[in-house]
XYZ file of C-alpha atoms in Angstrom:
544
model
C 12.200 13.576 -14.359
C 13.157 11.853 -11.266
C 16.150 12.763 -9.441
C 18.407 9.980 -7.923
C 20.223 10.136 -4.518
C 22.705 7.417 -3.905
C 23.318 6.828 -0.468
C 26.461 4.416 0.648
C 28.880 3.535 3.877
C 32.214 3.654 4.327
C 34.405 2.712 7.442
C 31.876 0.114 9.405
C 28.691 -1.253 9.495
C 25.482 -0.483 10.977
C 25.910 3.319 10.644
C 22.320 3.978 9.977
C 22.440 4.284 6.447
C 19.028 3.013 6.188
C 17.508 5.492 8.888
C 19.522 7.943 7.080
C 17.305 7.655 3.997
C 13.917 7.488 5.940
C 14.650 10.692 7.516
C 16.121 12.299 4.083
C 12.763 11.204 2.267
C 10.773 12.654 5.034
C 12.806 15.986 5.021
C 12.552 15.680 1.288
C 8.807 14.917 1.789
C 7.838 17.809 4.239
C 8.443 20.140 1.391
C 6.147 18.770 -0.962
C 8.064 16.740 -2.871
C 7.215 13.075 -3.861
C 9.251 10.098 -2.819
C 10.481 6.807 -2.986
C 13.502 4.347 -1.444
C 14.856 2.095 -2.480
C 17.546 -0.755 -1.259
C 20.327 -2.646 -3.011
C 21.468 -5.809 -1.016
C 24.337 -7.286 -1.845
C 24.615 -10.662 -0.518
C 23.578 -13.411 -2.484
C 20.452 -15.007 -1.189
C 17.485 -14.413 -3.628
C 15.430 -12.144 -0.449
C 15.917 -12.416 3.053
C 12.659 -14.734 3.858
C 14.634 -17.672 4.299
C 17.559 -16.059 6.464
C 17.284 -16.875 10.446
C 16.290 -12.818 12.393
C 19.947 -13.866 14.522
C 21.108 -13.304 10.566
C 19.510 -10.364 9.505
C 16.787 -9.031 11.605
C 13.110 -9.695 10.951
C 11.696 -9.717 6.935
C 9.486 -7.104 6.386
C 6.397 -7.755 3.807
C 4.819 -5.384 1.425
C 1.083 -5.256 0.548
C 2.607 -7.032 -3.012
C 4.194 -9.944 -1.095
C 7.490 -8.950 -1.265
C 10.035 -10.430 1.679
C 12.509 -7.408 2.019
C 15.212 -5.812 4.076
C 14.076 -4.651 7.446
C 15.253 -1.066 6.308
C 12.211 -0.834 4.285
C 10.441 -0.549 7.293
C 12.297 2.635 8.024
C 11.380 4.003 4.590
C 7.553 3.067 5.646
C 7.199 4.430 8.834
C 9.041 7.808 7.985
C 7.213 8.405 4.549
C 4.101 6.324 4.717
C 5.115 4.911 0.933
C 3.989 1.657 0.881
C 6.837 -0.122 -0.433
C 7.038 -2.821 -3.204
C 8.613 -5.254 -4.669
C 10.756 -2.864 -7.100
C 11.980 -1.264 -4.221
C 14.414 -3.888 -2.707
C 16.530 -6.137 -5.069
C 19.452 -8.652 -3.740
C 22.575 -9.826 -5.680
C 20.952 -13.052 -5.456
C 18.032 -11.995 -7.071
C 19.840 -10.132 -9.970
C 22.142 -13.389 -10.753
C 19.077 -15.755 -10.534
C 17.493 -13.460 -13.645
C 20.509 -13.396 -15.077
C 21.437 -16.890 -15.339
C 17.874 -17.631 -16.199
C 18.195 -15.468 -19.575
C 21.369 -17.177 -20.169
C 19.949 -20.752 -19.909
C 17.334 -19.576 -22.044
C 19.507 -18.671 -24.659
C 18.565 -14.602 -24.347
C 22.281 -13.513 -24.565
C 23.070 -15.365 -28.776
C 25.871 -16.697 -27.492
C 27.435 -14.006 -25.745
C 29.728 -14.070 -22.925
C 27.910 -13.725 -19.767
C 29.956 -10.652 -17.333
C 29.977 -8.699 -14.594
C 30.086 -5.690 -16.847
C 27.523 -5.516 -18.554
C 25.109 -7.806 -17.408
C 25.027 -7.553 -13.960
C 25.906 -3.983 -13.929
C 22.386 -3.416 -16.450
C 20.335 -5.330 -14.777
C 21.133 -3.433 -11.578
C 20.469 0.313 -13.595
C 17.555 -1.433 -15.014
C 15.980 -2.280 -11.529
C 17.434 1.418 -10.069
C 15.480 3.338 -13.590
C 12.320 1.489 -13.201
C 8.786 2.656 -12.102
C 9.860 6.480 -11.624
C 6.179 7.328 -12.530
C 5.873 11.103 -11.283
C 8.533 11.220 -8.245
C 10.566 14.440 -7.815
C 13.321 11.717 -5.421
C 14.218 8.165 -5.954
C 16.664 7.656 -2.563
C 18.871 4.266 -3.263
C 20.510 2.869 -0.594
C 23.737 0.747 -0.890
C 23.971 -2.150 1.661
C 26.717 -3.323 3.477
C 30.522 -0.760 3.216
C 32.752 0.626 0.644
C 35.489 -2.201 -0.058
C 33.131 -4.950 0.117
C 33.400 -7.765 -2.560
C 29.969 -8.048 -2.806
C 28.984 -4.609 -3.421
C 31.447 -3.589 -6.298
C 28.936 -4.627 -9.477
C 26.844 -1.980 -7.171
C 29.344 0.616 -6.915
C 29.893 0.488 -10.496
C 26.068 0.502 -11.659
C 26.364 3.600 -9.877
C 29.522 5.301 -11.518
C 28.072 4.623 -14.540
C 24.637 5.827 -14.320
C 26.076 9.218 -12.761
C 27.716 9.210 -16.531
C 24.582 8.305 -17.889
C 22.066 10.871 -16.389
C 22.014 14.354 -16.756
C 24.498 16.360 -14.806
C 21.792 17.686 -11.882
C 20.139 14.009 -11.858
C 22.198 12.697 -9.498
C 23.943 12.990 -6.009
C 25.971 10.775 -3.848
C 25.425 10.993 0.142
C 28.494 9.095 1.950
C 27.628 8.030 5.553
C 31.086 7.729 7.534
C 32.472 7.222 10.869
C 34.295 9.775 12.869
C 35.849 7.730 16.039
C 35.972 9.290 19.671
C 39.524 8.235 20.726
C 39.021 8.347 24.764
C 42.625 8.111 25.398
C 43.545 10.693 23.544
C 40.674 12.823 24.306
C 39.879 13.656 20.489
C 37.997 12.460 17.338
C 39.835 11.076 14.546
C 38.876 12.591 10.742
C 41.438 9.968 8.920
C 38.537 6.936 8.963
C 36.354 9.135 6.995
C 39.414 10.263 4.528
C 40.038 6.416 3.807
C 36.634 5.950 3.320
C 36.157 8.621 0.483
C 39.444 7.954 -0.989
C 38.158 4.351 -1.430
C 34.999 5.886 -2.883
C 36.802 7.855 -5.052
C 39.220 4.676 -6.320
C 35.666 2.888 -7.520
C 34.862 6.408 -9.903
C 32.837 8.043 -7.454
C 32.883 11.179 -5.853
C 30.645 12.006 -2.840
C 28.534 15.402 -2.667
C 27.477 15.181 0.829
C 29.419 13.814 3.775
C 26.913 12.482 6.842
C 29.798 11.484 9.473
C 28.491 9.965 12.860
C 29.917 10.636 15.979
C 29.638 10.366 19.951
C 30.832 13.800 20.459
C 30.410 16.660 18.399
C 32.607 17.694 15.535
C 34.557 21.095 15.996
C 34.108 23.583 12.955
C 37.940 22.483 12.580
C 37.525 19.203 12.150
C 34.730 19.264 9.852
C 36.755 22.010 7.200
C 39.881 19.578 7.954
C 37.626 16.755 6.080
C 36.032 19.077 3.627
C 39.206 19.557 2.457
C 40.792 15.916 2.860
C 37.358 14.769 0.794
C 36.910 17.889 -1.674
C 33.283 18.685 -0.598
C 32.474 22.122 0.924
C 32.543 22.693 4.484
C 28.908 22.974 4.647
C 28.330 19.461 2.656
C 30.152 18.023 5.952
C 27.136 16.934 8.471
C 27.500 16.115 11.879
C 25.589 12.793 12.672
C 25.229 12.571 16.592
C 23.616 9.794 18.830
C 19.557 11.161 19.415
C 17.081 10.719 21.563
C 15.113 8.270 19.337
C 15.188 7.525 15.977
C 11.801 10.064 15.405
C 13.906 12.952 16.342
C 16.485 12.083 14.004
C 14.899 14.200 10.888
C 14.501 17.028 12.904
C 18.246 16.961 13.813
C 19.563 16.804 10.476
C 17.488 19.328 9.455
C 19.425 21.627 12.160
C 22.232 20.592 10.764
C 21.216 21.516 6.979
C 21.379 18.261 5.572
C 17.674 18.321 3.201
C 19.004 22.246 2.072
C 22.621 20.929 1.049
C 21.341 17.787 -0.684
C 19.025 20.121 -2.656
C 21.677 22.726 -3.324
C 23.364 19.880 -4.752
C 20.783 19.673 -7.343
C 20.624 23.081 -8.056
C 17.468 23.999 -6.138
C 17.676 26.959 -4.694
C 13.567 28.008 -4.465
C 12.731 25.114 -2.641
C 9.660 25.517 -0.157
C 10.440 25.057 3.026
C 9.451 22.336 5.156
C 6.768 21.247 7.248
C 8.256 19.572 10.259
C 4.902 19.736 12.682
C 4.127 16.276 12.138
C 7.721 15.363 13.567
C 7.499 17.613 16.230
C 4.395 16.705 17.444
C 5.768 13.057 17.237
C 9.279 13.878 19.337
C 6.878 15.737 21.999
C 4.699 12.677 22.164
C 7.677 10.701 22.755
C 9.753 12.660 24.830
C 6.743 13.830 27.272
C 4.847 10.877 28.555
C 1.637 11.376 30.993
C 2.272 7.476 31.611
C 4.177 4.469 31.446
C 3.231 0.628 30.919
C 4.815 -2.510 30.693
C 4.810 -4.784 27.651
C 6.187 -8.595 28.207
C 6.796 -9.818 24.962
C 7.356 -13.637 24.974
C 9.394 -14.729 21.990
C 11.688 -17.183 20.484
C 14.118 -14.309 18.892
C 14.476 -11.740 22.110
C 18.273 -11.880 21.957
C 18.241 -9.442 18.508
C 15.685 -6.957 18.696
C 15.873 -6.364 15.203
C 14.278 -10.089 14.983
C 11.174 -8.145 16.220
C 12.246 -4.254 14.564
C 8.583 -3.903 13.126
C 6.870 -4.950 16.388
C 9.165 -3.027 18.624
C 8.039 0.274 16.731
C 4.150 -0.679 16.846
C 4.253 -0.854 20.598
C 5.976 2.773 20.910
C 3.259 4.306 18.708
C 0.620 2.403 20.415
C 2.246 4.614 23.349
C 2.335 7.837 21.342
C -1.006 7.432 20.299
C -1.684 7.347 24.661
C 0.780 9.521 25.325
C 2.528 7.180 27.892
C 5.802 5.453 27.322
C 5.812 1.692 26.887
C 8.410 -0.196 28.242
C 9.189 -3.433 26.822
C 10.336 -6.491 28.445
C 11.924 -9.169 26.288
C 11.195 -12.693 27.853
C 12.763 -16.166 26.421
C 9.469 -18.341 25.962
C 11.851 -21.095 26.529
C 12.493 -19.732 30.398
C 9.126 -21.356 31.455
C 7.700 -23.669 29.540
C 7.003 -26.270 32.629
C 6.998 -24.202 35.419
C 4.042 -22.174 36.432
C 5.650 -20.390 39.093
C 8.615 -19.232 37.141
C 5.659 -17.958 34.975
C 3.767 -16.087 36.841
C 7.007 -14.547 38.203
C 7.906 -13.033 35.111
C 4.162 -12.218 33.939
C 2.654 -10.908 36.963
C 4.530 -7.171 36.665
C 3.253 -6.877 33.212
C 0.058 -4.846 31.861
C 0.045 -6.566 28.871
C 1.218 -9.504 27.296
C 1.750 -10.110 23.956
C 3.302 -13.524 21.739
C 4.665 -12.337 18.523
C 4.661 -14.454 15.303
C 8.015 -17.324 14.629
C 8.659 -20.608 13.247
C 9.372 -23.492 14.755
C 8.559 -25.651 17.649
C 10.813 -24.408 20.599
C 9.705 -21.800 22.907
C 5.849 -22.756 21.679
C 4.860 -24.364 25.110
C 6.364 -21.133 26.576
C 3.841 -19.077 24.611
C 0.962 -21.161 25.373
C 1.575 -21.015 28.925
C 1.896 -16.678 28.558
C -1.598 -17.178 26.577
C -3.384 -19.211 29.717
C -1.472 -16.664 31.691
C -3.035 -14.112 30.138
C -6.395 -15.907 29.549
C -6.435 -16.655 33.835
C -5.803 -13.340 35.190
C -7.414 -11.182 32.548
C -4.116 -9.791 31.400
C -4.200 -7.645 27.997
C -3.432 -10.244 25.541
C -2.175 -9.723 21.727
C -1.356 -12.753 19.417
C -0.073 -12.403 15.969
C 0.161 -14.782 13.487
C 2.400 -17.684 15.622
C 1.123 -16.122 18.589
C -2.768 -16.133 17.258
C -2.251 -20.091 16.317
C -0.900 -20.532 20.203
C -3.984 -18.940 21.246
C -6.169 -21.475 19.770
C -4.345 -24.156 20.716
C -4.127 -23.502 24.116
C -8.383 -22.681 23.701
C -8.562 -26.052 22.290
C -6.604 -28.043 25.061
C -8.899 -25.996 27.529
C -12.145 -27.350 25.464
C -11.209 -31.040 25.059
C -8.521 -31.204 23.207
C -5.410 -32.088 25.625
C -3.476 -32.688 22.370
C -4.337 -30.121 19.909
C -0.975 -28.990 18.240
C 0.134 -27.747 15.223
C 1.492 -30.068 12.194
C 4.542 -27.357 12.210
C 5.669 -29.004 15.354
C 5.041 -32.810 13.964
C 2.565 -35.112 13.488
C -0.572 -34.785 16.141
C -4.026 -36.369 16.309
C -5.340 -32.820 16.632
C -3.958 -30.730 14.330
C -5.559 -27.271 15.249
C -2.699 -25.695 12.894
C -2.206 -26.991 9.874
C -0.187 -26.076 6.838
C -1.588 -24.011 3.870
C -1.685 -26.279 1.037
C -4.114 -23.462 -1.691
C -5.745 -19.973 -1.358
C -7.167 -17.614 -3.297
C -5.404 -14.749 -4.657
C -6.379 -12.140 -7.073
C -3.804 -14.217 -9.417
C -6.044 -16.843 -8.679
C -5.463 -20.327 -7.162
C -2.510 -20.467 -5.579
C -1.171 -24.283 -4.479
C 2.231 -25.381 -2.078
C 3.386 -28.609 -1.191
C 4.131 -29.599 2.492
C 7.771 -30.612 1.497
C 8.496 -27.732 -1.309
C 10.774 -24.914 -1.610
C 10.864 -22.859 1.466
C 11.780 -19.374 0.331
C 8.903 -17.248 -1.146
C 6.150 -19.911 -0.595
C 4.467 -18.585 2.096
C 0.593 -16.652 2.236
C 2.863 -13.243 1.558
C 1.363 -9.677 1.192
C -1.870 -8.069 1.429
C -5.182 -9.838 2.347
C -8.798 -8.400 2.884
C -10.348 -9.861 6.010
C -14.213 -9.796 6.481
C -15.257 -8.962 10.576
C -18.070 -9.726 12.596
C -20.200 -6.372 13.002
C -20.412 -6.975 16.719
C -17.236 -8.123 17.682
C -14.564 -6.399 20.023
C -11.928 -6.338 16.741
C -14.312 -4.545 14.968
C -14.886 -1.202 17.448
C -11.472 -1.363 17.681
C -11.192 -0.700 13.367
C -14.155 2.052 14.103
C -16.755 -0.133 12.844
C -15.374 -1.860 9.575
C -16.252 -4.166 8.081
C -13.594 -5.453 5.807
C -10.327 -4.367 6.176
C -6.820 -5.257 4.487
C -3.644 -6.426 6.419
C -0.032 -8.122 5.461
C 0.519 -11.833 5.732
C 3.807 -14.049 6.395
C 3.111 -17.331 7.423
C 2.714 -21.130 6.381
C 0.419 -22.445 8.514
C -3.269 -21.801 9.609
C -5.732 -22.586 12.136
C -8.074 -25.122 10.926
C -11.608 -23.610 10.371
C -12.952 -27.162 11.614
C -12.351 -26.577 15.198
C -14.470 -23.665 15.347
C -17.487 -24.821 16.685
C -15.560 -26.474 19.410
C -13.291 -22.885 20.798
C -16.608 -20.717 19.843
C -18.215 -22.816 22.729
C -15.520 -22.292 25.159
C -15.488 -18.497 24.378
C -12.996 -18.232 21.682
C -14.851 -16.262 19.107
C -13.780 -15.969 15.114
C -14.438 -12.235 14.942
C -12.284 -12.421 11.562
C -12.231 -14.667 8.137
C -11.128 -14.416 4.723
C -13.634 -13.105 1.961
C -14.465 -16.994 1.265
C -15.350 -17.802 5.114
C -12.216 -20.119 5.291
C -9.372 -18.924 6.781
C -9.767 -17.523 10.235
C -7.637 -14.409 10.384
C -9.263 -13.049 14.093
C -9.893 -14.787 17.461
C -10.812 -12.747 20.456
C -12.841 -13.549 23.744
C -15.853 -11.062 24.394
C -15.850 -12.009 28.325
C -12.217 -10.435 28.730
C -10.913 -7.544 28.981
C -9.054 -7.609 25.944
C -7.847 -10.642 24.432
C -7.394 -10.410 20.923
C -5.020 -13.001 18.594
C -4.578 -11.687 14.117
C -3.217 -14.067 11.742
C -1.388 -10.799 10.083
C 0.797 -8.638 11.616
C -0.395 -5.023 11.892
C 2.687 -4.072 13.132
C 3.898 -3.800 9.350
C 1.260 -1.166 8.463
C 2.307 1.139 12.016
C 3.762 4.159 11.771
C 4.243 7.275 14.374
C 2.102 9.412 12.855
C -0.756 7.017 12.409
C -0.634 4.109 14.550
C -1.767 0.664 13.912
C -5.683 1.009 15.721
C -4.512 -2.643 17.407
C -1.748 -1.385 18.760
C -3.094 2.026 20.454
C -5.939 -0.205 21.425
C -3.660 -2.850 23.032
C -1.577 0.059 24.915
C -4.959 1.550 26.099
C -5.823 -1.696 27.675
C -2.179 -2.117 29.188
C -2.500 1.590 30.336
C -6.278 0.441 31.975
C -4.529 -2.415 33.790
C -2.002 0.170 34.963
C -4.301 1.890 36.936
C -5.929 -1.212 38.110
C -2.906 -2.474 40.130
């Protein structure tokens, strides 16, 4: 029987609640016990996949083609659970199946409410596919008092009815202010907080308050009492070093053994933290340091790139040497060289990320001749692996290869996907359809050349399995034509159509994926691209 944690946030946003939950399941984890988090999102659009990053940060993919939250990342890389599409539903999503069965006639007649429908459909989704886990973690998005989230709240309240007494545990994540003028921290926030909690029928078991300074014994019985949890059930949330060391803080702090004492578990083994050591000490003592320019249409939210930004600082771990990234506006230089070669020429490794849309793209072509030139590191993905072959194309006759994403063009080296195969079967779009959930989504095998560079880099596979997001492809019929000038298809889809891998065997590393790897990363077993591309940055390092 599957124990549920509910994990919500009072006060303000962007507390953390999701890297809360990644570092609970993999405190939960390290003692043996099975896992899996989920996310509740309560705004209204079906998923996020047709939401701009400046919105909401990038879209992270699962292997079943789900577009989720970004926190489902965090669950990834901290528990290696592959997520799914059970484990991130939206209020959007919820109302869309709900009106559905009520056009359908499902409901006799009934009155369509809040309470029940909604409210059942949203236990339904929070009950479903337990299978053998000891933990289901369920995270609550947005903060206590938001319109949106009450039909949440209330699942909640009543499946804490519902379930048996030691099923189920509520973890509040709160704010406790630094007040610099006064020279103290300010408990009240976090009072207001659980007394709005308390006002929807809940009542919190754990307390995680975050703070810039830390809390005084005094303060934290002064909430205790305030929020009727025991002293020990308050947990001090500061500021650390990275976000890999943040399960081995609340561990000091006792969080895992008070959520467990919550359930009654009292022989619980204890945990194995060497894996997150070993991670923090990679981290945190670097024999190196290299520097990543990442040209981009997004580089004002680094969430936009969340996924990618992690990659690249395992790719480092996995070197032991600390990458530094540089964020870099492919709109800055898009006609002039010299502004390009001032921005590029400190790097030891460039690398153009995937997007959508036309600006910025003559930007990242220029980084890929860049790159091409002066035998830079190069890594494309998906957008970034279509402006590779592009700018391969112009260099091998084509002066106006483009891609149809950008408008019509006499050389469309990009095209959009109008069919694949899937193990559903056919699968068919229209180039003026629906935008949202329409794209080549989720996992897809890849078949590589024996010989090629790609290939040492996956230890000698031969097939291998990555997550897609994208509309458009390279067109298969300019092949001939880039293989001649030296850009080699190293990777293709189990039917030899779809080019998934480009790389050029005469440099030093120059490698461009359809995918993105950076999905599948994680700090204790980095993406083999990534410590690969980091190796090569860390080469050019020494070479300059």
């Amino acid at each position: 029987m599957a124990r549920y944690i509910f994990i919500t946030g009072g006060v303000v946003s962007s507390l953390g609640k999701g890297l809360m939950a990644a570092s609970l399941g993999a405190l939960l984890q390290a003692r043996g016990y099975k896992v899996r988090i989920r996310k509740f999102d309560p705004y209204l659009n079906v998923d996020p996949g047709t939401m701009s990053p400046y919105q909401h940060g990038e879209v992270y993919v699962t292997d079943d083609g789900a577009e989720t939250d970004l926190d489902l990342g965090h669950y990834e890389r901290f528990t290696g659970v592959s997520a799914r599409q059970s484990d991130n539903v939206t209020s959007g999503r919820i109302y869309q199946q709900i009106i559905a069965k009520e056009r359908r006639g499902d409901y006799l007649g009934a009155t369509v409410q809040v309470v029940p429908h909604v409210t059942d459909a949203i236990k339904e989704f929070a009950l479903a596919d337990q299978g053998d886990l000891d933990f289901i973690l369920c995270e609550i998005g947005g903060t206590v008092g938001d319109i949106e989230s009450l039909p949440f709240m209330e699942a909640i309240r009543q499946l804490r009815n519902e379930l048996e007494p030691n099923q189920t545990l509520s973890v509040h994540v709160t704010l406790v202010p630094y007040i610099a003028a006064a020279g103290e921290l300010k408990t009240k926030p976090t009072q207001h907080s659980v007394r709005e909690l308390a006002s929807l029928g809940i009542k919190p078991d754990v307390l995680l308050c975050r703070a810039e300074h830390p809390i005084p014994e005094s303060d934290r019985r002064k909430i205790a009492q305030f929020c009727n949890v025991r002293p020990e059930a308050v947990i001090p949330a500061l500021d650390a070093s990275s976000i890999y060391a943040v399960p081995l803080q609340y561990h000091a702090e006792g969080l895992d053994n008070e959520v467990l004492r919550g359930f009654g578990i009292t022989d619980a083994p204890e945990p194995d933290l060497s894996r997150w050591y070993d991670i923090v000490d990679r981290y945190e003592n670097p024999e190196g340091e290299v520097t990543i320019g990442v040209v981009g249409k997004y580089v004002g939210l680094q969430d936009a790139y969340k996924s990618l930004n992690e990659a690249l600082i395992h790719g480092g771990m996995a070197n032991r040497v600390r990458v530094r990234i540089k964020w870099i506006d492919a709109e800055l230089f898009e006609q002039d060289d010299a502004e390009i070669a001032a921005r590029l020429e400190p790097m030891h490794a460039i690398l153009v990320p995937g997007g959508f849309g036309e600006r910025g793209s003559e930007g990242k072509i220029a980084s890929v001749r860049f790159a091409r030139e002066r035998n830079v590191p190069f890594l494309g993905i998906c957008l970034g692996m279509q402006m590779a072959c592009i700018e391969g194309a112009r260099t091998a006759g084509h002066p106006k290869a483009s891609s149809t994403e950008f408008g019509p063009t006499d050389e469309p080296v990009v095209g959009i996907i109008t069919e694949w195969m899937t193990e559903e079967g056919l699968q068919k779009r229209e180039a003026g359809g629906d935008l949202g959930g329409t794209m080549r989504l989720g996992a897809y095998e890849a078949v590589l050349t024996g010989n090629s560079h790609v290939s040492g880099v996956y230890g000698g596979a031969t097939t291998i399995s990555e997550r897609h997001r994208h509309r458009y492809e390279v067109n298969a019929a300019y092949r001939d034509s880039l293989e001649r000038d030296g850009l080699v298809f190293s990777g293709m889809s189990p039917d030899g159509l779809l080019p998934e891998i480009v790389e050029r065997p005469d440099h030093p590393w120059f490698i461009g994926v359809q995918f993105h790897p950076e999905l599948k990363s994680k700090p204790f077993a980095p993406h083999p691209l990534f410590a690969g591309f980091i190796a090569a940055a860390l080469r050019q390092a020494r070479l300059v």
